Amino acid sequence: MENAYIPFPSKVLDVIKHTDIEYTFRLEFTGDVKPGQFFEVSIPKFGEAPISVSGIGDHYVDLTIRRVGVVTNEVFEKYVGDSLLLRGPYGNGFDVDLYNDGETVVVAGGTGVSPVRGVIDALSQSADPQNKYAIVGFRSPEHMLFRDDLKAWNEKMNLILTVDGAEEGYQGNIGLVTKYIPDLPIKDVNTAKAVVVGPPAMMRFSVMGLLEKGFKEEKIWVSQERKMCCGLGKCGHCRIGEKYVCIDGPVFNYTESKGLID
């Protein structure tokens, strides 16, 4: 019987630095994977950590990792040519085809941009990108991720890039992502769709803003990627009520996730 806990080695093909503590590791992988799914990254003697997929390509996946603990500290010692151990992909991910038609809004904050990077990229290349909106927020200009992508999205679709705060003289938007939801020029809130990913408080208030604007609950999707743990629903850490985020999510329609947002 195959042991689901046994990882497989994956070669590090490239390492892209975003900030001093956030890098994207491009890892060798062949198989089906969707934005919003995640892998367990492990290093013997140090443990493992669930990391969302931030990019998908021919024979590789991107995992954007923040250096915040024992496992991720050790991951940062692995560079091009080395290998990491992976399990997965796990979770249901985003069905990008759901958002291609009509008006769609993606609201993402901080590292929450990682799991929806593929979604935003697909929307920017859709048949009608002018009906697509992305509100992307970071703590400061120095904390921005995926700068090349941000430039490309801004050229193809409606991107609102904002920061929580910046030094005097900063020319961009300053304010929380929720600040920009009321002014979205949505033509039909009855059919418009939304995707929200980020810190719990940001998601809660973003969903509230969308509902106040008239969005339908069943047209909103969220990701509980921060609650992922073993990936198999065995450890119980991701259980919320009757739901196991690793198995039933991490992507949920808001109608079934009302009690999951802190």
Short mmCIF file of C-alpha atoms in Angstrom, two decimals:
data_model
loop_
_atom_site.label_atom_id
_atom_site.label_comp_id
_atom_site.label_asym_id
_atom_site.label_seq_id
_atom_site.Cartn_x
_atom_site.Cartn_y
_atom_site.Cartn_z
CA MET A 1 0.00 0.00 0.00
CA GLU A 2 1.31 3.44 -0.93
CA ASN A 3 2.22 5.59 2.05
CA ALA A 4 0.66 9.06 1.56
CA TYR A 5 3.13 10.58 4.03
CA ILE A 6 6.23 9.72 1.98
CA PRO A 7 7.44 12.78 0.02
CA PHE A 8 9.24 12.87 -3.31
CA PRO A 9 12.38 14.88 -4.15
CA SER A 10 12.03 17.95 -6.35
CA LYS A 11 14.96 19.83 -7.87
CA VAL A 12 15.21 23.58 -7.29
CA LEU A 13 15.25 25.06 -10.80
CA ASP A 14 15.34 28.73 -9.87
CA VAL A 15 15.08 31.07 -6.88
CA ILE A 16 13.47 34.50 -7.24
CA LYS A 17 13.97 37.03 -4.46
CA HIS A 18 11.07 39.38 -3.66
CA THR A 19 12.06 40.76 -0.26
CA ASP A 20 14.69 39.91 2.35
CA ILE A 21 12.42 37.19 3.78
CA GLU A 22 10.23 36.16 0.82
CA TYR A 23 11.53 34.13 -2.10
CA THR A 24 9.87 32.06 -4.81
CA PHE A 25 11.32 28.60 -5.29
CA ARG A 26 10.72 27.13 -8.75
CA LEU A 27 10.59 23.37 -8.29
CA GLU A 28 10.52 20.52 -10.76
CA PHE A 29 7.07 18.95 -10.95
CA THR A 30 5.01 17.14 -13.56
CA GLY A 31 1.33 16.53 -12.90
CA ASP A 32 -2.04 18.20 -12.51
CA VAL A 33 -2.12 21.23 -10.23
CA LYS A 34 -4.34 24.30 -9.85
CA PRO A 35 -3.90 27.75 -8.30
CA GLY A 36 -4.90 27.65 -4.66
CA GLN A 37 -3.66 24.11 -4.05
CA PHE A 38 -0.66 23.53 -1.82
CA PHE A 39 2.31 21.26 -1.26
CA GLU A 40 3.91 20.05 1.94
CA VAL A 41 7.59 21.04 1.83
CA SER A 42 9.77 18.97 4.13
CA ILE A 43 13.37 18.69 5.20
CA PRO A 44 14.51 15.69 7.26
CA LYS A 45 15.15 16.54 10.94
CA PHE A 46 13.44 19.93 10.56
CA GLY A 47 9.83 19.04 9.72
CA GLU A 48 7.44 20.17 7.01
CA ALA A 49 5.33 23.20 6.14
CA PRO A 50 2.30 23.67 3.83
CA ILE A 51 3.04 26.16 1.03
CA SER A 52 0.51 27.40 -1.54
CA VAL A 53 1.21 27.12 -5.26
CA SER A 54 2.07 30.56 -6.62
CA GLY A 55 2.87 29.60 -10.20
CA ILE A 56 2.38 26.73 -12.63
CA GLY A 57 4.44 26.02 -15.72
CA ASP A 58 5.63 23.23 -17.97
CA HIS A 59 7.18 20.68 -15.62
CA TYR A 60 7.47 23.06 -12.66
CA VAL A 61 5.57 24.76 -9.86
CA ASP A 62 6.41 27.95 -7.99
CA LEU A 63 6.20 28.03 -4.20
CA THR A 64 6.57 31.45 -2.60
CA ILE A 65 7.96 31.06 0.90
CA ARG A 66 8.31 33.50 3.78
CA ARG A 67 11.20 32.86 6.15
CA VAL A 68 9.37 32.67 9.47
CA GLY A 69 10.21 29.39 11.19
CA VAL A 70 12.43 26.35 11.56
CA VAL A 71 11.41 24.66 8.32
CA THR A 72 11.30 27.77 6.16
CA ASN A 73 14.64 28.96 7.57
CA GLU A 74 16.19 25.72 6.41
CA VAL A 75 14.43 25.90 3.03
CA PHE A 76 16.23 29.19 2.41
CA GLU A 77 19.52 27.26 2.50
CA LYS A 78 18.39 25.33 -0.59
CA TYR A 79 19.24 26.97 -3.88
CA VAL A 80 19.44 26.14 -7.59
CA GLY A 81 20.54 22.56 -8.14
CA ASP A 82 19.57 21.37 -4.66
CA SER A 83 16.39 19.44 -3.95
CA LEU A 84 13.50 19.78 -1.55
CA LEU A 85 11.04 17.08 -0.51
CA LEU A 86 7.39 17.55 -1.48
CA ARG A 87 4.02 15.93 -0.83
CA GLY A 88 0.97 16.92 -2.81
CA PRO A 89 -0.61 18.81 -4.37
CA TYR A 90 -3.43 18.97 -1.84
CA GLY A 91 -6.72 20.83 -1.61
CA ASN A 92 -9.28 21.74 -4.23
CA GLY A 93 -7.78 24.94 -5.63
CA PHE A 94 -9.48 27.58 -7.77
CA ASP A 95 -11.43 26.64 -10.88
CA VAL A 96 -10.18 29.49 -13.07
CA ASP A 97 -12.86 28.83 -15.71
CA LEU A 98 -15.51 29.98 -13.21
CA TYR A 99 -14.15 33.53 -13.32
CA ASN A 100 -13.35 34.03 -17.01
CA ASP A 101 -16.81 35.17 -18.08
CA GLY A 102 -18.32 38.46 -16.94
CA GLU A 103 -17.16 40.80 -14.22
CA THR A 104 -14.74 39.38 -11.65
CA VAL A 105 -12.95 41.02 -8.73
CA VAL A 106 -9.93 39.54 -6.93
CA VAL A 107 -9.04 41.06 -3.57
CA ALA A 108 -5.73 39.87 -2.14
CA GLY A 109 -3.36 41.02 0.56
CA GLY A 110 0.27 40.24 1.38
CA THR A 111 1.29 36.63 0.89
CA GLY A 112 -2.37 35.98 0.05
CA VAL A 113 -1.44 37.13 -3.45
CA SER A 114 0.52 33.88 -3.93
CA PRO A 115 -2.42 31.44 -4.20
CA VAL A 116 -4.35 33.78 -6.55
CA ARG A 117 -1.41 34.79 -8.73
CA GLY A 118 -2.47 32.19 -11.30
CA VAL A 119 -6.09 33.36 -11.14
CA ILE A 120 -5.20 37.02 -11.72
CA ASP A 121 -2.81 36.08 -14.51
CA ALA A 122 -5.54 34.08 -16.26
CA LEU A 123 -8.03 36.93 -15.89
CA SER A 124 -5.54 39.40 -17.35
CA GLN A 125 -5.32 37.19 -20.43
CA SER A 126 -9.05 36.49 -20.73
CA ALA A 127 -11.18 37.51 -23.71
CA ASP A 128 -12.51 40.55 -21.83
CA PRO A 129 -9.84 41.75 -19.35
CA GLN A 130 -11.52 45.15 -18.97
CA ASN A 131 -14.26 43.39 -17.00
CA LYS A 132 -11.68 42.05 -14.57
CA TYR A 133 -10.47 43.85 -11.43
CA ALA A 134 -7.73 43.09 -8.94
CA ILE A 135 -7.22 44.96 -5.68
CA VAL A 136 -3.82 43.96 -4.34
CA GLY A 137 -2.44 45.27 -1.06
CA PHE A 138 0.90 45.05 0.74
CA ARG A 139 2.17 46.40 4.04
CA SER A 140 4.57 48.81 2.34
CA PRO A 141 6.31 49.31 -1.02
CA GLU A 142 9.24 47.25 0.31
CA HIS A 143 6.91 44.30 0.99
CA MET A 144 5.56 44.02 -2.57
CA LEU A 145 5.71 40.59 -4.21
CA PHE A 146 5.65 39.66 -7.91
CA ARG A 147 6.62 43.12 -9.16
CA ASP A 148 6.94 42.01 -12.79
CA ASP A 149 3.47 40.47 -12.63
CA LEU A 150 2.02 43.63 -11.12
CA LYS A 151 3.34 45.65 -14.07
CA ALA A 152 1.91 43.16 -16.58
CA TRP A 153 -1.49 43.03 -14.87
CA ASN A 154 -1.67 46.81 -14.75
CA GLU A 155 -1.21 46.93 -18.53
CA LYS A 156 -3.86 44.33 -19.32
CA MET A 157 -6.63 44.65 -16.72
CA ASN A 158 -7.90 46.94 -13.97
CA LEU A 159 -5.34 46.73 -11.18
CA ILE A 160 -5.53 48.72 -7.96
CA LEU A 161 -2.22 48.36 -6.14
CA THR A 162 -2.13 49.78 -2.63
CA VAL A 163 0.03 49.75 0.50
CA ASP A 164 -0.93 50.16 4.15
CA GLY A 165 1.68 52.84 4.64
CA ALA A 166 4.68 54.45 2.95
CA GLU A 167 7.30 57.13 3.45
CA GLU A 168 6.53 60.72 2.53
CA GLY A 169 6.68 61.27 -1.23
CA TYR A 170 5.34 57.85 -2.23
CA GLN A 171 3.32 58.26 -5.44
CA GLY A 172 1.11 55.18 -5.28
CA ASN A 173 -2.15 54.34 -3.49
CA ILE A 174 -2.10 54.26 0.30
CA GLY A 175 -4.88 52.51 2.21
CA LEU A 176 -6.34 49.12 3.01
CA VAL A 177 -7.78 47.07 0.14
CA THR A 178 -11.27 47.54 1.58
CA LYS A 179 -11.01 51.27 0.83
CA TYR A 180 -11.34 50.62 -2.90
CA ILE A 181 -14.23 48.15 -2.96
CA PRO A 182 -17.10 50.70 -2.78
CA ASP A 183 -15.85 52.56 -5.87
CA LEU A 184 -15.47 49.54 -8.15
CA PRO A 185 -17.39 50.35 -11.37
CA ILE A 186 -19.32 47.07 -11.41
CA LYS A 187 -22.17 47.11 -13.93
CA ASP A 188 -24.14 44.13 -12.57
CA VAL A 189 -23.53 43.08 -8.96
CA ASN A 190 -26.06 40.27 -9.38
CA THR A 191 -23.76 38.36 -11.70
CA ALA A 192 -20.33 39.71 -10.71
CA LYS A 193 -17.96 37.27 -9.02
CA ALA A 194 -15.26 37.83 -6.41
CA VAL A 195 -12.28 35.99 -4.96
CA VAL A 196 -10.83 37.07 -1.59
CA VAL A 197 -7.55 35.82 -0.08
CA GLY A 198 -5.38 37.25 2.67
CA PRO A 199 -5.12 37.65 6.44
CA PRO A 200 -8.35 36.73 8.30
CA ALA A 201 -9.31 40.30 9.23
CA MET A 202 -8.68 41.52 5.69
CA MET A 203 -10.85 38.74 4.27
CA ARG A 204 -13.64 39.36 6.74
CA PHE A 205 -13.88 43.08 6.01
CA SER A 206 -13.37 42.62 2.27
CA VAL A 207 -16.28 40.18 2.11
CA MET A 208 -18.37 42.60 4.16
CA GLY A 209 -17.53 45.35 1.68
CA LEU A 210 -18.48 43.20 -1.30
CA LEU A 211 -21.79 42.20 0.31
CA GLU A 212 -22.55 45.82 1.12
CA LYS A 213 -21.90 46.68 -2.52
CA GLY A 214 -24.51 44.11 -3.52
CA PHE A 215 -22.44 41.05 -4.43
CA LYS A 216 -24.27 37.76 -3.91
CA GLU A 217 -22.87 35.37 -1.30
CA GLU A 218 -22.83 32.51 -3.79
CA LYS A 219 -20.68 34.60 -6.15
CA ILE A 220 -17.85 35.04 -3.62
CA TRP A 221 -15.00 32.57 -3.03
CA VAL A 222 -12.38 32.64 -0.28
CA SER A 223 -9.28 30.61 0.56
CA GLN A 224 -8.47 29.42 4.06
CA GLU A 225 -4.90 28.61 3.07
CA ARG A 226 -3.55 29.83 6.42
CA LYS A 227 -5.32 26.96 8.20
CA MET A 228 -3.69 24.16 6.22
CA CYS A 229 -1.67 21.59 8.11
CA CYS A 230 -0.98 17.92 7.27
CA GLY A 231 -2.75 17.94 3.90
CA LEU A 232 -4.57 14.69 4.58
CA GLY A 233 -7.15 15.68 7.18
CA LYS A 234 -5.54 13.32 9.72
CA CYS A 235 -4.00 15.66 12.28
CA GLY A 236 -7.21 17.59 12.94
CA HIS A 237 -5.51 21.01 13.12
CA CYS A 238 -7.45 22.32 10.11
CA ARG A 239 -10.85 21.13 11.30
CA ILE A 240 -13.47 23.85 11.68
CA GLY A 241 -16.83 22.40 12.65
CA GLU A 242 -17.48 19.62 10.17
CA LYS A 243 -15.02 20.93 7.59
CA TYR A 244 -11.40 19.91 7.07
CA VAL A 245 -9.60 22.72 5.26
CA CYS A 246 -6.97 20.36 3.81
CA ILE A 247 -9.65 18.18 2.21
CA ASP A 248 -12.79 20.32 1.75
CA GLY A 249 -10.79 23.45 0.92
CA PRO A 250 -8.75 25.51 1.18
CA VAL A 251 -10.98 27.21 -1.43
CA PHE A 252 -14.59 27.62 -0.30
CA ASN A 253 -17.62 29.35 -1.70
CA TYR A 254 -18.68 31.95 0.85
CA THR A 255 -22.06 30.28 1.34
CA GLU A 256 -20.27 27.33 2.98
CA SER A 257 -17.48 29.27 4.65
CA LYS A 258 -19.30 31.90 6.69
CA GLY A 259 -18.21 30.28 9.93
CA LEU A 260 -14.68 29.65 8.77
CA ILE A 261 -13.52 33.27 8.56
CA ASP A 262 -12.23 34.42 11.94
#
